[in-house]
Short mmCIF file of C-alpha atoms in Angstrom, two decimals:
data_model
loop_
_atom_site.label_atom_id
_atom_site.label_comp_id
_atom_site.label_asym_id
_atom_site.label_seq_id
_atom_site.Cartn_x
_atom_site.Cartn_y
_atom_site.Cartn_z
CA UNK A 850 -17.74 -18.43 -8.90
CA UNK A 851 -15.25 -17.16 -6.42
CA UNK A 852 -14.76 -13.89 -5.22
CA UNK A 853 -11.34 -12.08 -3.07
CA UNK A 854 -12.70 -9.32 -1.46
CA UNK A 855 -9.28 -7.00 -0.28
CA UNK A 856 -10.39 -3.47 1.79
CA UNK A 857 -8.68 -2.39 4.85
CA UNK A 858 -11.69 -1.23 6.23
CA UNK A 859 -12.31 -4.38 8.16
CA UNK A 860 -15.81 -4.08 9.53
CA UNK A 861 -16.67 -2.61 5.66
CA UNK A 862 -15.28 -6.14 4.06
CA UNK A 863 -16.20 -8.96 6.60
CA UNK A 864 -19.68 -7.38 6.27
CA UNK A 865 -19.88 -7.43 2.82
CA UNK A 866 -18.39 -10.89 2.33
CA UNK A 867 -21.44 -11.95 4.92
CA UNK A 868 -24.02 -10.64 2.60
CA UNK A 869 -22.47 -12.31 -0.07
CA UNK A 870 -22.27 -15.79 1.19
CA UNK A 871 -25.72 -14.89 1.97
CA UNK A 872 -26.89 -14.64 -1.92
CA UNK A 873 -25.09 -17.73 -2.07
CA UNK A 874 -22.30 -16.17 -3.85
CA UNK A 875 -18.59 -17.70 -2.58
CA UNK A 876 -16.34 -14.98 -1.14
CA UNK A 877 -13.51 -14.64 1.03
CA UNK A 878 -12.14 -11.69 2.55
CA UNK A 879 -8.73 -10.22 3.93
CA UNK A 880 -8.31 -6.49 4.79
CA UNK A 881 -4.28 -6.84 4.49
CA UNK A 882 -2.59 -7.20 1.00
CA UNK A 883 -0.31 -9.97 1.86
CA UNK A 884 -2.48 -12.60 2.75
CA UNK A 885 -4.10 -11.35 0.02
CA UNK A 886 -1.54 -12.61 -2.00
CA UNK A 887 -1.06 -15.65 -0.48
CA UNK A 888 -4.69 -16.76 -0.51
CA UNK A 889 -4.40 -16.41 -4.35
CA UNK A 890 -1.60 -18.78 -4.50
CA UNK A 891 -3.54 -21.37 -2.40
CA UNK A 892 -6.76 -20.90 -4.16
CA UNK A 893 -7.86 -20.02 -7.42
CA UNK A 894 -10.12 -16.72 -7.45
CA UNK A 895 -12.56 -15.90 -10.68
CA UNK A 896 -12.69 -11.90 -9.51
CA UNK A 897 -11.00 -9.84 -6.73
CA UNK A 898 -12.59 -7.06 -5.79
CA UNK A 899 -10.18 -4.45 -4.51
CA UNK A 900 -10.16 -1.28 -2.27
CA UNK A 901 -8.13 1.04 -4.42
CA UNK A 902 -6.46 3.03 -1.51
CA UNK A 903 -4.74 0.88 0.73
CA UNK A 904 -1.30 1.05 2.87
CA UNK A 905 1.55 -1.14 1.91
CA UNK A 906 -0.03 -1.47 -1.70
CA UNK A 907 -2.41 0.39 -3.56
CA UNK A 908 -5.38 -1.76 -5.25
CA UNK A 909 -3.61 -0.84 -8.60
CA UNK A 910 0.03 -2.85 -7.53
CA UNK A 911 -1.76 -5.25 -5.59
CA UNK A 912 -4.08 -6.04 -9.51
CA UNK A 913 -0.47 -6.68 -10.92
CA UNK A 914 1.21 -8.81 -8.36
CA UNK A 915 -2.05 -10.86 -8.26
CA UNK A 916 -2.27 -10.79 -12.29
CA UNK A 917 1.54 -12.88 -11.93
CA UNK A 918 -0.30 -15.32 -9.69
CA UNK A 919 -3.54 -16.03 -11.53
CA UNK A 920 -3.76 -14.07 -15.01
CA UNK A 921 -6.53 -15.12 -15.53
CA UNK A 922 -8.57 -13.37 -12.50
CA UNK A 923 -11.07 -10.37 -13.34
CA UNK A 924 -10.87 -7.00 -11.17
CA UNK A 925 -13.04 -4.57 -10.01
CA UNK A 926 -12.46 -1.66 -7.67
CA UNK A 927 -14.01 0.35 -4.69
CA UNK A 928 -13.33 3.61 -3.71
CA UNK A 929 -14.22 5.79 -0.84
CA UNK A 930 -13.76 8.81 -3.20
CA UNK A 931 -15.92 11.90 -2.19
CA UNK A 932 -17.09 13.17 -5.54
CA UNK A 933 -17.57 13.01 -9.27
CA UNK A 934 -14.30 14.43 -9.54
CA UNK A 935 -12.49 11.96 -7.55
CA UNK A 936 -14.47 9.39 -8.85
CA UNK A 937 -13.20 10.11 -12.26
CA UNK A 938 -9.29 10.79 -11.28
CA UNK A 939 -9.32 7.16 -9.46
CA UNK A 940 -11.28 5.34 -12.90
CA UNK A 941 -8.29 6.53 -14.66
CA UNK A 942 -5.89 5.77 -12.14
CA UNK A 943 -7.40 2.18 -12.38
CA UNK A 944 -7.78 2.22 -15.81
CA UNK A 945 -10.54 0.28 -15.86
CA UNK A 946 -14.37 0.75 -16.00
CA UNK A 947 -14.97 -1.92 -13.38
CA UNK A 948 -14.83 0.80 -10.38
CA UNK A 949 -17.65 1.59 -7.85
CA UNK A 950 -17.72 4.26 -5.38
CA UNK A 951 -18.79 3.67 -1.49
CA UNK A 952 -21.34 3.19 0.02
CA UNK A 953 -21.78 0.16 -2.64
CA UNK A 954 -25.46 -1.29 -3.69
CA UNK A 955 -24.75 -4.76 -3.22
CA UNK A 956 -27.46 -5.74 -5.80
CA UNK A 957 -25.25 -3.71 -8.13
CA UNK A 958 -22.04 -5.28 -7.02
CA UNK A 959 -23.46 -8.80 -8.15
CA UNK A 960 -24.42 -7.36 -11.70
CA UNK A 961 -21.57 -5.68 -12.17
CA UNK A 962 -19.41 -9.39 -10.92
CA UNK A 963 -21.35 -11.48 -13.04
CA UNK A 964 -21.07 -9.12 -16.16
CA UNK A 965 -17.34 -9.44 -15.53
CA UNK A 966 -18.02 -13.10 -15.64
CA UNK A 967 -19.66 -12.83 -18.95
CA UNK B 1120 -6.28 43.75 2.80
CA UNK B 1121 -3.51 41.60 2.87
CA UNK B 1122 -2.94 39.55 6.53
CA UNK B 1123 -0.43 36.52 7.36
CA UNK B 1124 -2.70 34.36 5.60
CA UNK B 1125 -2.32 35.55 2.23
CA UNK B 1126 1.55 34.23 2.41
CA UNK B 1127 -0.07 30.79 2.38
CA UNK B 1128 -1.03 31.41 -1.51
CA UNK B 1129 -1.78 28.33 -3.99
CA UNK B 1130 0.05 25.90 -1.62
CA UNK B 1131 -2.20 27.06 1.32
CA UNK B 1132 -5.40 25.81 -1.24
CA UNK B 1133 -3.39 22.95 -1.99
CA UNK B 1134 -3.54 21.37 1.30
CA UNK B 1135 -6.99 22.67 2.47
CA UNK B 1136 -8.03 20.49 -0.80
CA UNK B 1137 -5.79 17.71 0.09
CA UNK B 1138 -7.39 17.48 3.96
CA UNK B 1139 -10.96 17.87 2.28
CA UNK B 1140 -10.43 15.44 0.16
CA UNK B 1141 -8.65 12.87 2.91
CA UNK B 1142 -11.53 13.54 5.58
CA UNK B 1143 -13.91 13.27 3.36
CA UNK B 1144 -12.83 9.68 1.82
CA UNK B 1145 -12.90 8.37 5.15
CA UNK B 1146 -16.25 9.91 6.33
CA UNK B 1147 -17.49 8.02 2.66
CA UNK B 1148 -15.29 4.62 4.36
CA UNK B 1149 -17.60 4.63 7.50
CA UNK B 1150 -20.56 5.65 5.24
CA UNK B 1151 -19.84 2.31 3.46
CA UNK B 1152 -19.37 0.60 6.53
CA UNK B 1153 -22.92 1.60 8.25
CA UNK B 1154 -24.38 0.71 5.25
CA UNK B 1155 -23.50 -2.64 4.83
CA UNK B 1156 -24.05 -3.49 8.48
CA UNK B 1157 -27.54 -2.15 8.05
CA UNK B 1158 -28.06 -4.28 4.76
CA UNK B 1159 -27.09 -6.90 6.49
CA UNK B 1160 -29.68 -6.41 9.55
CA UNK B 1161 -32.14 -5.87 6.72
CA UNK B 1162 -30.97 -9.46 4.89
CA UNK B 1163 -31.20 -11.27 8.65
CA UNK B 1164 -34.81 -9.65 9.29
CA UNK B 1165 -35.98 -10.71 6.03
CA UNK B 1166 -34.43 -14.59 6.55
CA UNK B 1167 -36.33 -14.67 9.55
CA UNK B 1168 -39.72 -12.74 8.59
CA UNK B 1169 -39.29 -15.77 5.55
CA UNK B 1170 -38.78 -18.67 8.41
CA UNK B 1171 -35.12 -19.14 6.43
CA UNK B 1172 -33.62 -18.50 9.86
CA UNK B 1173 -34.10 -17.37 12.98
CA UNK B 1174 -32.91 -13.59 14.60
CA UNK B 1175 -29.71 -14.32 16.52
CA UNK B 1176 -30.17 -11.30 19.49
CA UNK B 1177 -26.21 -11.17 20.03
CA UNK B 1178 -25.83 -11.04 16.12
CA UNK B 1179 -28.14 -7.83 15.77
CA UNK B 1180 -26.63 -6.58 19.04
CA UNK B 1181 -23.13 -6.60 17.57
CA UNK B 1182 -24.60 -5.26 14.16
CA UNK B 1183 -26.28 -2.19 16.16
CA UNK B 1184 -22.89 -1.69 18.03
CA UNK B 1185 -20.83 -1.61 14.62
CA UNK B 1186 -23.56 1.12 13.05
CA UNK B 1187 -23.23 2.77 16.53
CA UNK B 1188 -19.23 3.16 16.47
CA UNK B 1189 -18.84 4.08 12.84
CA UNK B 1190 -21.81 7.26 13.59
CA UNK B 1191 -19.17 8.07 16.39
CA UNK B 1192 -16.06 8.08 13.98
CA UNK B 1193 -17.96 10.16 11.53
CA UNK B 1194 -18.76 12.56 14.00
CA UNK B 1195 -15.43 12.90 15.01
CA UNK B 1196 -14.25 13.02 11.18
CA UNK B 1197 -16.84 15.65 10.52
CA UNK B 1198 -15.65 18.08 13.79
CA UNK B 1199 -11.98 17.79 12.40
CA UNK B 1200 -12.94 18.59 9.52
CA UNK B 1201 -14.47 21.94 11.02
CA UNK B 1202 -11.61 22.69 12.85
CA UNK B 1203 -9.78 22.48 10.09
CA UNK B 1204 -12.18 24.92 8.53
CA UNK B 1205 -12.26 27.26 11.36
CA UNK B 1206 -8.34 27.48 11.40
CA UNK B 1207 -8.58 30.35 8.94
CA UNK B 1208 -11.05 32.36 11.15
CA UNK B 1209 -8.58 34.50 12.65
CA UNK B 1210 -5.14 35.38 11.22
CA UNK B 1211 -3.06 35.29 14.32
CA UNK B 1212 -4.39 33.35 17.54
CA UNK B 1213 -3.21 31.28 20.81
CA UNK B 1214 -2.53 27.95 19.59
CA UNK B 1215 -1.99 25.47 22.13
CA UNK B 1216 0.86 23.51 20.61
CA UNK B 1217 0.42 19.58 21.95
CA UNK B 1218 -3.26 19.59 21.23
CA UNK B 1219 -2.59 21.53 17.91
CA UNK B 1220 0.04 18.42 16.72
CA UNK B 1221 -2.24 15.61 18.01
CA UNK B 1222 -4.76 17.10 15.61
CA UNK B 1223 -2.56 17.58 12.75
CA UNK B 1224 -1.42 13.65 13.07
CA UNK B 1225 -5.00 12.72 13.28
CA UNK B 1226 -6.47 14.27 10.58
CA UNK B 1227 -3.66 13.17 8.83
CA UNK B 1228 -2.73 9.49 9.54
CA UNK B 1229 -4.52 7.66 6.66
CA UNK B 1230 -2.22 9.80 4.57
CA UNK B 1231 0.76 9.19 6.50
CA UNK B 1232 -0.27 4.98 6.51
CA UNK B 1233 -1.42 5.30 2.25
CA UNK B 1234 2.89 6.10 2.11
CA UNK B 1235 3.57 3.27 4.34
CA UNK B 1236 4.41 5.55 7.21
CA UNK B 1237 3.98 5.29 11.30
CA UNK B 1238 4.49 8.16 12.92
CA UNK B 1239 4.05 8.76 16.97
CA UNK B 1240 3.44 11.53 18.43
CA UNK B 1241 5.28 12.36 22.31
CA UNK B 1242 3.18 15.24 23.79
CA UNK B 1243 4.73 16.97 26.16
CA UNK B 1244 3.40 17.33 29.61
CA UNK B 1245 3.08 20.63 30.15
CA UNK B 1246 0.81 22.68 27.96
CA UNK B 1247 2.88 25.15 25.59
CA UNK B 1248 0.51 28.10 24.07
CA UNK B 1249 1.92 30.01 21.03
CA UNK B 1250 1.07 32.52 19.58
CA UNK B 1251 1.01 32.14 15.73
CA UNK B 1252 -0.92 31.94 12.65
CA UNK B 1253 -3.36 28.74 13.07
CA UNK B 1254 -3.93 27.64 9.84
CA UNK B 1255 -0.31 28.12 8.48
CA UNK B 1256 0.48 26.14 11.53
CA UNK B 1257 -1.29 23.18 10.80
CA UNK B 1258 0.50 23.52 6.59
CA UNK B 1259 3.28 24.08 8.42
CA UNK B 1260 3.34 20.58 10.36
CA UNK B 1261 1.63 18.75 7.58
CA UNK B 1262 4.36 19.92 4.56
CA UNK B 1263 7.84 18.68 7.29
CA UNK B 1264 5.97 15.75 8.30
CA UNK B 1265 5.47 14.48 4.51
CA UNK B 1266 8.66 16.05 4.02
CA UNK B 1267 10.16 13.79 6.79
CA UNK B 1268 8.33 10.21 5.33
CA UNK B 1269 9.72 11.19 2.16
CA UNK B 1270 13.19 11.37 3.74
CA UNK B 1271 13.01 8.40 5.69
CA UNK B 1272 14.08 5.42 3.88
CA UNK B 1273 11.92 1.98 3.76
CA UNK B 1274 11.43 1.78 7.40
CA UNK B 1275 9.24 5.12 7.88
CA UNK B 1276 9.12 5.07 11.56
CA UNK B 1277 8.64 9.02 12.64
CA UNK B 1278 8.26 10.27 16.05
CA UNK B 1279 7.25 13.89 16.56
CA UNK B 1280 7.78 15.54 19.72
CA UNK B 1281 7.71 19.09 21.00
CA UNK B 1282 9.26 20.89 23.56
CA UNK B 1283 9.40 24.84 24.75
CA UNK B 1284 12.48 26.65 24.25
CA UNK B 1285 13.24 30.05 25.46
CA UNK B 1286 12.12 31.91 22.35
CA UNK B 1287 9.27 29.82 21.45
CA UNK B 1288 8.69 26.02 20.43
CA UNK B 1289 10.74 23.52 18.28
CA UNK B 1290 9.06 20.70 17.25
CA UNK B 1291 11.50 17.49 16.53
CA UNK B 1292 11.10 14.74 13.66
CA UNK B 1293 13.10 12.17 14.45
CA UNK B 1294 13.04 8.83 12.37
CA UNK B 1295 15.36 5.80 11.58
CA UNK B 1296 17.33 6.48 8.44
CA UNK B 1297 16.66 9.70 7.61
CA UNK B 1298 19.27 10.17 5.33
CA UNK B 1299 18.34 12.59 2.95
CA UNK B 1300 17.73 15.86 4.65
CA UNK B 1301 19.34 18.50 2.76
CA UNK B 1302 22.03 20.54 5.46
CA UNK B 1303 20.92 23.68 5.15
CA UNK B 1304 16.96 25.92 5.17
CA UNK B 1305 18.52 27.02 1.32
CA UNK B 1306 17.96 23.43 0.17
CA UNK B 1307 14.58 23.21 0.72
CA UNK B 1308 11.67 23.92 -1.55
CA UNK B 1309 10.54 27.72 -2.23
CA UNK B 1310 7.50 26.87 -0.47
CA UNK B 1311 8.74 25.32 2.15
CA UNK B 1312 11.21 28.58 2.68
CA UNK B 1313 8.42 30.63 2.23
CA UNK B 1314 5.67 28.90 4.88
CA UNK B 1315 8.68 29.44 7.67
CA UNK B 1316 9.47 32.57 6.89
CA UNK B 1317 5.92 33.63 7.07
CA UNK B 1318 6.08 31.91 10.56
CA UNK B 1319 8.95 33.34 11.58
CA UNK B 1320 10.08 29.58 11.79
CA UNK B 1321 13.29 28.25 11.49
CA UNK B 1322 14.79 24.47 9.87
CA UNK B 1323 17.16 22.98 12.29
CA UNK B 1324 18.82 19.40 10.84
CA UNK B 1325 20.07 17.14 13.08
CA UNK B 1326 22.97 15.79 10.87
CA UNK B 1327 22.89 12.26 9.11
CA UNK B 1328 20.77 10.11 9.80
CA UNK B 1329 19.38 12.05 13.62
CA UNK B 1330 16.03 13.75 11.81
CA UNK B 1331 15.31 17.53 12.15
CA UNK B 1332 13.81 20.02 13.98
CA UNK B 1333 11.44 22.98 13.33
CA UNK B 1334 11.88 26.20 15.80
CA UNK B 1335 8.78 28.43 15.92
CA UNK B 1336 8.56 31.85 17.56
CA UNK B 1337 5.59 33.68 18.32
CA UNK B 1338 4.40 36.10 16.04
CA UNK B 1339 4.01 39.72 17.76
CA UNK B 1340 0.88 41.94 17.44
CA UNK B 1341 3.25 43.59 14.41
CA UNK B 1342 2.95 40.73 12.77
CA UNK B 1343 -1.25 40.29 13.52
CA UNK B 1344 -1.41 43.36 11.30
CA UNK B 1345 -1.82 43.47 7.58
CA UNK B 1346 1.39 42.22 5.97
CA UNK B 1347 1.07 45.45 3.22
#
């Protein structure tokens, strides 16, 4: 299994992609949304997990243009939303049910990737 | 008891909300950010205490730095957002003018970058105090600045600058292709026609393409009294 981590909160990202290579789970990071795209034409990526507010493209565009390169990838998406409230407006906006809030439980993060998987 | 304030009205909420909810996404951000560099202190000290690795010092140095940097941006997130608070403590006060735009662009650059915008700010040397309404001041440099990114074409480059003039201050917006700023004050929004009338502000374009500018003058102690 491997995982395209896209945030541009670099120190957030990098970190997180440590941890994961840690639990011996393959991921690659990028905080910017072209390379983003171009790593997924080099390499083929079961999910991307994807920072929903972003400059230059939102997660939401940046799930479609990646969907064109490999339809087959899975998506979930983070959020630095402040509240239930946002929480919900952003779930919507991603229309999916995939979507976790920061700070993230990384233990969480796996389940909710390998569920995906499933 | 009506004061200057009460112009600001449902738009006034609307961008206290919006700023809330901006800050507050990016105090969550660094949040994250400290918490995965401390999971990840956690996940070396564990390795180690298991003999799966051993501590690297420089490697839980430059973890300690990272959770040391981020509590520094919070704090700084955390006192704008105060500020921002405390802007609608007093109706009319002295506002000094570079400081009071350098804070505005702060507290509002992750918007600005979200629409794909950079905008620059070229304080003026000299310090310029006006006297005005704080918090419609800081709506007031917020709603033109959006204003001007949504006016700019693809290549949202906008500089703001101020400068004193005789009666006041005019603050300038000046961008690459700005293109689609309406000729005249009676061709922008009601609320943006109401926020500088309550300021006693005026909408100055610069013709095709050269940007526009935003004359403020002081409010007098008339205007510090109740509006009704």
């Amino acid at each position: 299994m491997r995982i395209l981590l896209v945030d541009d909160e670099v120190e957030f990202i990098e970190t997180l992609a440590e941890r994961l290579v840690l639990r011996d789970i393959a991921a690659e990071w990028t905080a910017d949304v072209d390379q983003a795209l171009e790593m997924a034409r080099q390499k083929k990526y079961d999910v991307a997990v994807l920072d929903v507010k972003m400059p230059k493209l939102n997660g939401i565009q940046l799930k479609r243009k990646l969907q064109e390169i490999q339809p087959a990838m899975k998506f979930l998406f983070l959020t630095g939303h402040g509240s239930d409230e946002d929480y919900r407006s952003g779930s919507s906006e991603a229309g999916s049910d995939n979507y976790l809030a920061k700070p993230l439980d990384i233990e969480t993060l796996i389940k909710i990737i390998k569920k995906i998987m499933d | 008891m009506e004061t200057i304030l009460s112009t600001s009205g449902e738009a006034g909420l609307v961008f206290m909300g919006q700023m809330n909810a901006s800050i507050s996404h990016e105090i969550k951000n660094t949040l994250a950010i400290i918490k995965e560099n401390a999971g990840l202190l956690e996940d070396l000290t564990t390795m180690a205490q298991q003999g799966r690795a051993p501590l690297d010092p420089e490697k839980i140095k430059g973890l300690a730095q990272r959770i040391a940097k981020q509590i520094k941006r919070a704090d700084v997130l955390a006192n704008n957002m105060n500020r921002l608070a405390h802007s609608v403590d007093a109706p009319v006060a002295q506002v000094e003018v570079n400081e009071a735009l350098d804070f505005m662009l702060q507290i509002t650059d992750r918007l600005s970058a979200y629409r794909g915008a950079v905008v620059t700010c070229k304080s003026c040397r000299e310090k310029i105090q006006l006297t005005t309404c704080p918090f419609l001041f800081n709506h007031l440099i917020w709603m033109f600045l959006s204003q001007a990114i949504e006016w700019s074409g693809d290549d949202k480059k906008i500089e703001v600058s101020v400068c004193r003039t005789p009666h006041g201050v005019r603050i300038d917006f000046a961008g690459s292709r700005q293109n689609r700023i309406p000729e005249s004050c009676k061709d922008l929004s009601f609320q943006h026609q109401q926020l500088l009338e309550s300021l006693g502000a005026e909408f100055q374009p610069h013709g095709p393409g050269g940007g526009f500018s935003i004359v403020i003058k002081p409010l007098t102690e008339g205007r510090n009294r109740p509006v009704k």
